Coordinates of C-alpha atoms in Angstrom, one line a residue:
M79 CA 11.4 -46.3 -47.9
R80 CA 12.2 -42.7 -48.7
G81 CA 8.5 -41.9 -48.5
K82 CA 8.3 -43.4 -45.0
R83 CA 11.2 -41.3 -43.8
I84 CA 9.5 -38.1 -45.1
V85 CA 6.3 -39.0 -43.2
A86 CA 8.3 -39.7 -40.1
V87 CA 10.1 -36.4 -40.3
L88 CA 6.8 -34.6 -40.9
L89 CA 5.2 -36.3 -37.9
T90 CA 8.1 -35.4 -35.7
S91 CA 8.0 -31.8 -36.8
L92 CA 4.3 -31.7 -36.2
M93 CA 4.7 -33.1 -32.7
L94 CA 7.5 -30.6 -31.9
L95 CA 5.3 -27.8 -33.2
V96 CA 2.3 -28.9 -31.1
G97 CA 4.6 -29.2 -28.1
S98 CA 6.1 -25.8 -28.8
N99 CA 2.6 -24.2 -29.0
A100 CA 1.6 -25.9 -25.7
M101 CA 4.7 -24.4 -24.1
A102 CA 3.9 -21.0 -25.6
K103 CA 0.4 -21.1 -24.2
K104 CA 1.8 -20.9 -20.6
I105 CA 1.0 -17.6 -19.2
E106 CA 4.1 -15.8 -17.9
I107 CA 4.0 -14.2 -14.5
Q108 CA 6.8 -11.7 -13.8
W109 CA 8.0 -11.4 -10.2
W110 CA 10.6 -8.8 -9.4
H111 CA 12.2 -9.4 -6.0
A112 CA 15.2 -8.5 -3.8
M113 CA 16.3 -12.0 -2.8
R114 CA 19.9 -12.8 -3.5
S115 CA 22.5 -15.3 -2.5
A116 CA 21.2 -18.0 -0.2
R117 CA 17.7 -16.5 0.0
G118 CA 17.7 -16.1 -3.8
E119 CA 18.4 -19.8 -4.1
V120 CA 15.4 -20.6 -1.8
C121 CA 13.2 -18.3 -3.9
K122 CA 14.3 -20.1 -7.1
A123 CA 13.5 -23.5 -5.5
L124 CA 9.9 -22.2 -4.7
I125 CA 9.4 -20.9 -8.2
D126 CA 10.7 -24.1 -9.8
K127 CA 8.3 -26.1 -7.6
F128 CA 5.3 -24.0 -8.5
N129 CA 6.2 -24.1 -12.2
K130 CA 6.4 -27.9 -12.1
S131 CA 3.2 -28.2 -10.1
Q132 CA 0.9 -27.1 -12.9
D133 CA 0.9 -26.4 -16.7
K134 CA -1.0 -23.1 -17.0
Y135 CA 1.5 -20.6 -15.7
V136 CA 5.2 -20.0 -15.5
V137 CA 6.6 -17.6 -12.9
I138 CA 9.7 -15.8 -13.9
G139 CA 11.6 -14.5 -10.9
T140 CA 14.0 -11.6 -11.4
N141 CA 16.3 -10.2 -8.8
K142 CA 16.4 -6.4 -9.4
G143 CA 18.9 -5.6 -6.7
N144 CA 18.5 -4.6 -3.1
Y145 CA 15.2 -3.3 -1.6
D146 CA 15.8 0.3 -2.6
E147 CA 16.7 -0.8 -6.2
V148 CA 13.7 -3.1 -6.5
L149 CA 11.3 -0.3 -5.4
N150 CA 12.9 2.2 -7.8
A151 CA 12.8 -0.3 -10.6
G152 CA 9.1 -0.9 -9.9
I153 CA 8.3 2.8 -9.9
A154 CA 10.1 3.3 -13.2
A155 CA 8.4 0.4 -14.8
I156 CA 4.9 1.6 -13.7
R157 CA 5.6 5.0 -15.2
A158 CA 6.7 3.3 -18.4
H159 CA 3.7 0.9 -18.4
K160 CA 6.0 -2.1 -18.3
Q161 CA 5.4 -3.1 -14.7
P162 CA 5.7 -6.7 -13.5
H163 CA 2.8 -8.6 -12.1
I164 CA 4.3 -8.9 -8.7
L165 CA 6.7 -6.5 -7.0
Q166 CA 8.4 -7.3 -3.7
S167 CA 8.7 -4.1 -1.7
F168 CA 10.2 -3.7 1.8
E169 CA 8.1 -2.6 4.7
V170 CA 9.1 1.1 4.6
G171 CA 7.6 1.4 1.2
T172 CA 4.1 0.3 2.4
Q173 CA 2.5 3.7 2.6
T174 CA 3.8 4.7 -0.8
M175 CA 2.7 1.5 -2.4
M176 CA -0.7 1.6 -0.7
L177 CA -1.5 5.1 -2.0
S178 CA 0.2 4.7 -5.4
G179 CA -3.0 3.9 -7.3
A180 CA -0.9 1.3 -9.1
I181 CA -1.8 -1.8 -7.2
Y182 CA -4.4 -4.6 -7.3
P183 CA -5.2 -5.1 -3.5
V184 CA -4.5 -8.7 -2.5
Y185 CA -7.7 -9.2 -0.6
K186 CA -9.6 -8.3 -3.8
L187 CA -7.4 -10.3 -6.1
M188 CA -7.8 -13.5 -4.1
S189 CA -11.5 -13.0 -3.8
D190 CA -11.9 -12.2 -7.5
A191 CA -9.9 -15.4 -8.4
G192 CA -12.2 -17.5 -6.2
Y193 CA -9.9 -18.2 -3.2
D194 CA -11.6 -18.3 0.1
I195 CA -8.7 -17.3 2.4
N196 CA -9.0 -17.7 6.2
W197 CA -7.1 -14.6 7.1
N198 CA -7.5 -15.4 10.8
D199 CA -5.0 -18.2 10.2
Y200 CA -2.2 -15.7 9.5
L201 CA 0.1 -14.2 12.1
Q202 CA -1.8 -11.1 12.9
A203 CA 1.3 -9.0 13.9
V204 CA 2.5 -9.6 10.4
L205 CA -0.8 -9.3 8.6
S206 CA -1.8 -6.0 10.2
Y207 CA 1.3 -4.3 9.0
Y208 CA 0.0 -4.6 5.4
M209 CA -3.7 -3.9 6.0
N210 CA -5.5 -0.6 5.1
K211 CA -7.4 1.4 7.6
D212 CA -10.5 -0.8 7.0
G213 CA -8.5 -4.0 7.9
K214 CA -8.3 -5.2 4.3
L215 CA -5.0 -6.8 3.2
M216 CA -3.3 -4.8 0.5
S217 CA -0.2 -6.9 -0.1
M218 CA 0.8 -10.5 0.6
P219 CA 3.4 -10.8 3.4
F220 CA 6.4 -12.8 2.2
N221 CA 9.7 -12.4 4.0
S222 CA 8.8 -11.1 7.4
S223 CA 11.2 -10.9 10.3
T224 CA 12.0 -9.0 13.4
P225 CA 15.3 -8.0 15.1
V226 CA 16.8 -10.2 17.7
M227 CA 20.1 -10.4 19.6
Y228 CA 22.8 -12.8 18.5
Y229 CA 25.6 -13.6 20.8
N230 CA 28.9 -15.5 20.8
A231 CA 28.1 -18.3 23.2
D232 CA 31.8 -19.3 23.4
M233 CA 32.7 -15.8 24.7
F234 CA 29.9 -15.9 27.3
K235 CA 31.1 -19.3 28.5
K236 CA 34.7 -18.2 28.6
A237 CA 33.7 -15.2 30.7
G238 CA 31.7 -17.4 33.1
I239 CA 28.5 -15.6 32.2
P240 CA 25.2 -17.6 32.0
L241 CA 23.7 -17.8 28.5
P242 CA 20.8 -15.4 28.0
S243 CA 17.2 -16.7 28.1
K244 CA 15.4 -17.3 24.9
S245 CA 12.2 -15.9 26.2
D246 CA 12.9 -13.3 28.9
P247 CA 14.9 -10.3 27.7
M248 CA 17.8 -9.0 29.7
T249 CA 17.9 -5.3 30.5
W250 CA 20.2 -2.9 28.7
D251 CA 22.0 -2.3 32.1
E252 CA 22.6 -6.0 32.4
L253 CA 23.9 -6.1 28.8
G254 CA 26.2 -3.2 29.6
T255 CA 27.7 -5.0 32.6
I256 CA 28.2 -8.2 30.6
L257 CA 29.9 -6.5 27.7
K258 CA 32.3 -4.6 30.1
T259 CA 33.2 -7.9 31.8
M260 CA 34.1 -9.5 28.5
I261 CA 36.1 -6.5 27.3
D262 CA 38.0 -6.1 30.6
K263 CA 38.9 -9.8 30.5
K264 CA 40.0 -9.3 26.9
I265 CA 37.7 -12.0 25.8
A266 CA 36.0 -9.8 23.2
P267 CA 37.7 -6.9 21.4
A268 CA 34.3 -5.0 21.4
G269 CA 30.9 -5.5 22.8
L270 CA 27.8 -4.8 20.7
V271 CA 27.3 -4.1 17.0
A272 CA 23.9 -3.4 15.5
A273 CA 22.6 -3.7 11.9
W274 CA 19.9 -1.5 10.4
Q275 CA 20.4 1.0 13.2
S276 CA 17.2 3.0 12.5
W277 CA 15.1 -0.2 12.5
T278 CA 16.7 -1.9 15.5
Q279 CA 17.7 1.0 17.7
I280 CA 14.9 3.6 17.1
E281 CA 11.9 2.0 15.5
N282 CA 11.9 -1.2 17.5
Y283 CA 13.1 0.5 20.6
C284 CA 10.0 2.7 20.5
A285 CA 7.7 -0.3 19.8
I286 CA 9.1 -2.5 22.6
H287 CA 9.0 0.3 25.1
N288 CA 5.5 1.5 23.9
L289 CA 6.8 4.9 22.9
P290 CA 5.4 6.7 19.8
F291 CA 7.6 6.9 16.8
A292 CA 5.1 9.3 15.3
S293 CA 1.7 10.8 16.2
R294 CA -1.6 9.5 14.9
A295 CA -0.8 5.9 15.9
N296 CA 2.5 6.0 14.0
G297 CA 0.7 7.3 11.0
Y298 CA -2.0 4.7 10.7
E299 CA -4.7 7.2 11.6
G300 CA -3.7 10.0 9.2
L301 CA -1.2 11.6 6.8
D302 CA -1.0 14.6 9.1
C303 CA 1.1 12.8 11.7
V304 CA 4.4 14.2 13.0
L305 CA 7.5 12.3 14.1
Q306 CA 8.0 11.9 17.9
F307 CA 11.0 9.7 18.3
N308 CA 13.1 12.4 19.9
S309 CA 11.5 11.6 23.2
P310 CA 13.7 11.6 26.4
Q311 CA 13.7 7.8 26.6
V312 CA 15.0 7.4 23.0
V313 CA 17.6 10.2 23.4
A314 CA 18.8 8.5 26.6
H315 CA 19.2 5.2 24.8
I316 CA 21.3 6.8 22.0
A317 CA 23.3 8.7 24.6
Q318 CA 24.0 5.4 26.3
L319 CA 25.3 3.7 23.1
K320 CA 27.4 6.8 22.5
D321 CA 28.8 6.5 26.0
W322 CA 29.6 2.8 25.4
M323 CA 31.7 3.7 22.4
K324 CA 34.3 5.1 24.9
D325 CA 35.2 1.6 26.2
K326 CA 34.2 -0.3 23.1
R327 CA 31.0 -1.7 24.5
F328 CA 29.4 -0.4 21.4
L329 CA 31.1 -0.5 18.0
Y330 CA 29.5 1.2 15.0
G331 CA 29.8 -1.0 12.0
G332 CA 27.6 0.7 9.4
Q333 CA 24.1 1.6 8.5
K334 CA 23.0 -1.8 7.1
Y335 CA 24.0 -5.3 7.9
Q336 CA 27.2 -6.1 6.1
G337 CA 29.6 -4.2 8.4
P338 CA 28.1 -5.4 11.7
K339 CA 27.7 -8.9 10.5
A340 CA 31.4 -9.0 9.4
E341 CA 32.5 -7.8 12.9
F342 CA 30.5 -10.5 14.6
I343 CA 31.6 -13.3 12.3
A344 CA 35.3 -12.2 12.8
Q345 CA 34.7 -12.3 16.6
N346 CA 35.5 -8.6 16.9
A347 CA 32.1 -8.2 18.7
A348 CA 30.4 -10.4 21.3
V349 CA 26.8 -9.4 20.5
Y350 CA 25.1 -8.6 17.2
I351 CA 21.6 -7.2 16.8
D352 CA 20.0 -7.9 13.4
S353 CA 17.0 -9.5 11.7
I354 CA 16.0 -13.0 12.7
S355 CA 16.6 -13.8 9.0
G356 CA 20.3 -13.5 9.7
I357 CA 20.2 -17.0 11.0
A358 CA 20.6 -18.4 7.4
K359 CA 23.7 -16.2 6.9
L360 CA 25.3 -17.2 10.2
K361 CA 24.6 -20.9 9.6
K362 CA 26.5 -20.7 6.4
A363 CA 29.3 -18.4 7.4
V364 CA 30.2 -19.3 11.0
K365 CA 32.3 -22.4 11.4
D366 CA 34.7 -21.6 14.3
F367 CA 32.5 -20.6 17.2
Q368 CA 29.0 -21.3 18.8
W369 CA 26.4 -18.6 18.5
D370 CA 22.9 -18.4 19.8
V371 CA 19.9 -16.0 19.8
A372 CA 18.1 -14.1 22.5
P373 CA 15.3 -11.4 22.6
L374 CA 16.3 -7.8 22.2
P375 CA 17.3 -6.1 25.5
V376 CA 14.7 -3.8 27.3
E377 CA 15.1 -1.0 29.8
S378 CA 14.7 -1.9 33.5
W379 CA 11.7 0.5 33.8
M380 CA 9.8 -1.6 31.2
A381 CA 8.3 -4.4 33.3
R382 CA 6.2 -5.8 30.5
P383 CA 7.8 -5.1 27.1
Q384 CA 5.7 -4.8 24.1
N385 CA 6.0 -6.8 20.9
S386 CA 8.7 -5.9 18.4
I387 CA 7.7 -4.9 14.9
I388 CA 8.4 -6.6 11.7
G389 CA 10.8 -5.9 8.9
G390 CA 11.2 -7.6 5.6
A391 CA 9.0 -7.2 2.6
S392 CA 5.7 -8.2 1.0
N393 CA 4.5 -9.0 -2.5
W394 CA 2.4 -6.2 -4.2
V395 CA 0.3 -7.1 -7.2
L396 CA 0.5 -4.4 -9.8
A397 CA -2.5 -3.2 -11.8
G398 CA -2.7 -3.2 -15.6
H399 CA -2.6 -6.9 -16.5
S400 CA -5.2 -9.3 -17.9
K401 CA -7.7 -11.3 -15.9
E402 CA -6.1 -14.6 -17.0
E403 CA -2.7 -13.4 -15.8
Y404 CA -4.2 -12.4 -12.5
K405 CA -5.5 -15.9 -12.0
G406 CA -1.9 -17.1 -12.3
V407 CA -0.8 -14.4 -9.8
A408 CA -3.4 -15.6 -7.3
A409 CA -2.4 -19.2 -7.8
F410 CA 1.2 -18.4 -7.1
L411 CA 0.4 -16.4 -4.0
A412 CA -1.8 -19.1 -2.7
F413 CA 1.0 -21.6 -3.4
L414 CA 3.5 -19.6 -1.4
A415 CA 1.1 -19.5 1.5
Q416 CA 0.7 -23.3 1.7
P417 CA 2.1 -24.8 4.9
E418 CA 4.6 -26.9 3.1
Q419 CA 6.1 -23.9 1.3
Q420 CA 6.0 -21.8 4.5
I421 CA 7.8 -24.5 6.5
F422 CA 10.5 -24.8 3.8
W423 CA 10.9 -21.0 3.6
H424 CA 11.2 -20.7 7.4
K425 CA 13.7 -23.5 7.8
Q426 CA 15.9 -22.3 5.0
T427 CA 15.9 -18.5 5.7
G428 CA 14.8 -17.9 9.3
Y429 CA 11.9 -15.6 8.0
F430 CA 8.6 -16.3 9.8
P431 CA 6.1 -18.8 8.6
I432 CA 3.2 -16.5 8.0
T433 CA 0.3 -18.9 8.9
L434 CA -0.6 -20.4 12.2
T435 CA -1.1 -23.7 10.5
A436 CA 2.5 -23.8 9.3
Y437 CA 3.7 -22.6 12.8
D438 CA 1.7 -25.3 14.6
E439 CA 2.9 -28.0 12.2
L440 CA 6.5 -26.9 13.0
K441 CA 5.8 -27.3 16.7
K442 CA 4.2 -30.7 16.1
Q443 CA 7.3 -31.8 14.3
G444 CA 9.5 -30.8 17.3
Y445 CA 11.4 -28.4 15.1
Y446 CA 11.7 -25.7 17.8
K447 CA 13.0 -28.2 20.3
E448 CA 15.8 -29.0 17.8
Q449 CA 16.3 -25.4 16.7
P450 CA 15.1 -23.3 19.6
Y451 CA 16.7 -20.1 18.4
Q452 CA 14.3 -20.2 15.4
E453 CA 11.4 -19.4 17.7
V454 CA 12.9 -16.5 19.6
G455 CA 11.7 -13.9 17.1
I456 CA 8.2 -15.4 16.8
K457 CA 7.7 -15.3 20.5
Q458 CA 9.0 -11.8 20.8
L459 CA 6.7 -10.6 18.0
N460 CA 3.7 -12.2 19.7
R461 CA 4.4 -11.6 23.4
A462 CA 1.9 -8.8 23.8
I463 CA -1.2 -7.4 22.2
P464 CA 0.1 -4.7 19.8
T465 CA -0.7 -1.1 20.9
K466 CA -0.9 2.0 18.7
N467 CA 2.8 2.4 19.3
S468 CA 3.8 -1.2 18.5
R469 CA 1.5 -2.2 15.7
G470 CA 3.9 -0.8 13.1
L471 CA 4.7 2.3 11.1
R472 CA 2.7 3.8 8.3
L473 CA 4.6 6.8 7.1
G474 CA 4.9 8.5 3.7
Y475 CA 8.4 8.8 2.3
F476 CA 9.6 6.4 5.0
V477 CA 12.6 5.4 2.8
Q478 CA 13.8 9.0 3.0
I479 CA 13.0 9.4 6.7
R480 CA 15.0 6.3 7.5
N481 CA 17.9 7.6 5.5
I482 CA 17.7 10.9 7.5
V483 CA 17.7 9.0 10.8
N484 CA 20.8 7.1 9.6
E485 CA 22.6 10.3 8.6
E486 CA 21.8 12.0 12.0
L487 CA 22.9 9.0 14.0
E488 CA 26.2 8.9 12.2
K489 CA 26.7 12.5 13.4
V490 CA 26.3 11.2 16.9
W491 CA 28.8 8.4 16.4
N492 CA 31.4 10.8 14.9
D493 CA 31.0 13.5 17.6
T494 CA 29.4 16.1 15.2
K495 CA 26.1 16.3 17.2
T496 CA 24.8 15.4 20.6
P497 CA 22.1 12.7 20.7
Q498 CA 19.4 15.3 21.5
Q499 CA 20.5 17.6 18.7
A500 CA 20.7 14.8 16.2
L501 CA 17.3 13.3 17.0
D502 CA 15.7 16.8 17.0
D503 CA 17.1 17.5 13.6
A504 CA 16.0 14.0 12.3
V505 CA 12.5 14.8 13.4
A506 CA 12.5 18.2 11.9
R507 CA 13.9 17.0 8.6
G508 CA 11.6 13.9 8.6
N509 CA 8.5 16.1 9.2
K510 CA 9.3 18.0 6.0
E511 CA 9.2 14.7 4.1
L512 CA 5.9 13.9 5.7
R513 CA 4.4 17.2 4.8
A514 CA 5.6 16.8 1.2
F515 CA 4.0 13.4 1.0
E516 CA 0.7 14.7 2.6
K517 CA 0.6 17.5 0.0
I518 CA 0.6 15.0 -2.8
Y519 CA -1.9 12.4 -1.4
N520 CA -4.3 14.5 0.6

C-alpha cells in the first residue's frame, strides 16, 4: 500500500514538472503601454484573450505611466539594452522613433513572419501617419483618434438652440453666437473648454483649414523644415479665443484633458473639445445630463474643410530580440488587427477601428445608427483627400515643440503676451529644437 502511494506521489510530481516545463516554454512578449483606467482594462481584456487563444506565447502588458513617461522609459531601456518587444509611443514621438535606429519596422516584421497583410484595408488617414517617405509602415497603429466637439445637449435645448449636425461643422462665428446666448441666459456658466490645446487649437486648426504647420509638407519632405503656424489665420483664431475669455465664452482649463473634462462634466462649460476617445470617459462619468458629439468648428471662409489629423499612439517593435520572439510579436499585432478585436476596441474606447473591414462590419451591424456619435470622428477624418498640410506632422523633437506651444499659449491666456508675439516666439523656439534634431540625424 505504502509503495502505491509513493508511486502516485512520484507520478503527480512528474506531471506537475512536465506541466511546469510546458508553461515555462511559453515565450514572453513584453508590451509597455500608456493605457490606464477604463482603457487599461480594455487592453488587459485583449491581452488575456490573445494569451488564451494559443499556447506558444504570453504577452505581458505593463503600464509605464502617461505617454511622456512611456516614451522616456522606452528610451532609457534601449540605452540599457533592456528594451521591451513592443513600445507604445504617442504620435508626436513618430519622427524620433522612426530615426532612432532602435526599431524593427512593422512592414518588415510582418513580412518576415509570413503575414500577407492587405494594407489597403486599413484607414489610410491613420496608416499614412506612420509610414516612412517610401510609403512603408514603420509602426502599427493602435489607439488612433481625432478631436471632436462635445456639447451639453440639455443646455442647447434649454436655450432653444438646434442641436449641431453630426456631419456638417458649424462655423466659429456661429459657435460664438451660441455660447454668448447660453451665457447671457445664465444657462451655462462658461462656453468652451478645450483639451490638448496645441493639438486641437493649433495643429488640427491648421490641418482643417489647409494651412501649413511647418514647411516641407509639415516635415514629411525633410528635416530642414521650419515652423509656420504663426500665420495670420492662426493668430486671428487665438486672438478670438482670447477675446472670448472676457465674457467667458472661452475658459482655459489646462494643457491636457483633465481640467477641461472636469469643467464639462461639472456643467461649468457647455462645449468641450477633446479626442473622440473621450467618449469612454464621458459614458462612465456623466449621469446627470445628455451630451452629444459634433465635428470641430471651421472658419466661415473655409467652404470645404479638410480632414482633421489623428492623435493617439502606435505600437513600435524594438530591435534586439530573437527570431522566435518576433514571431510572437507579429502574431500579437495580427491578432489586434482582427476585425473582432478592432470592433471590441472601438466600442469600448471610442478609438477608431483601424481596418475598413471592421468599420464596414460595424455599419452592417447598425452600430452607428444606435451610436451615431461614434462615427463623427471617422467621417471628419475621411471627409477630404489629405493635402500636404493635412496629412499629419513629421517633426523632430515634437514633444518639446508641443510643450513650447503650450507654454506660449498660456502667456496669451494670462495676458503676458499678445497672440502674435506668443506664436512668433513659439515658432522661433520650436525652430531651435528642429535645428538641434536635424544636426543629430542629418
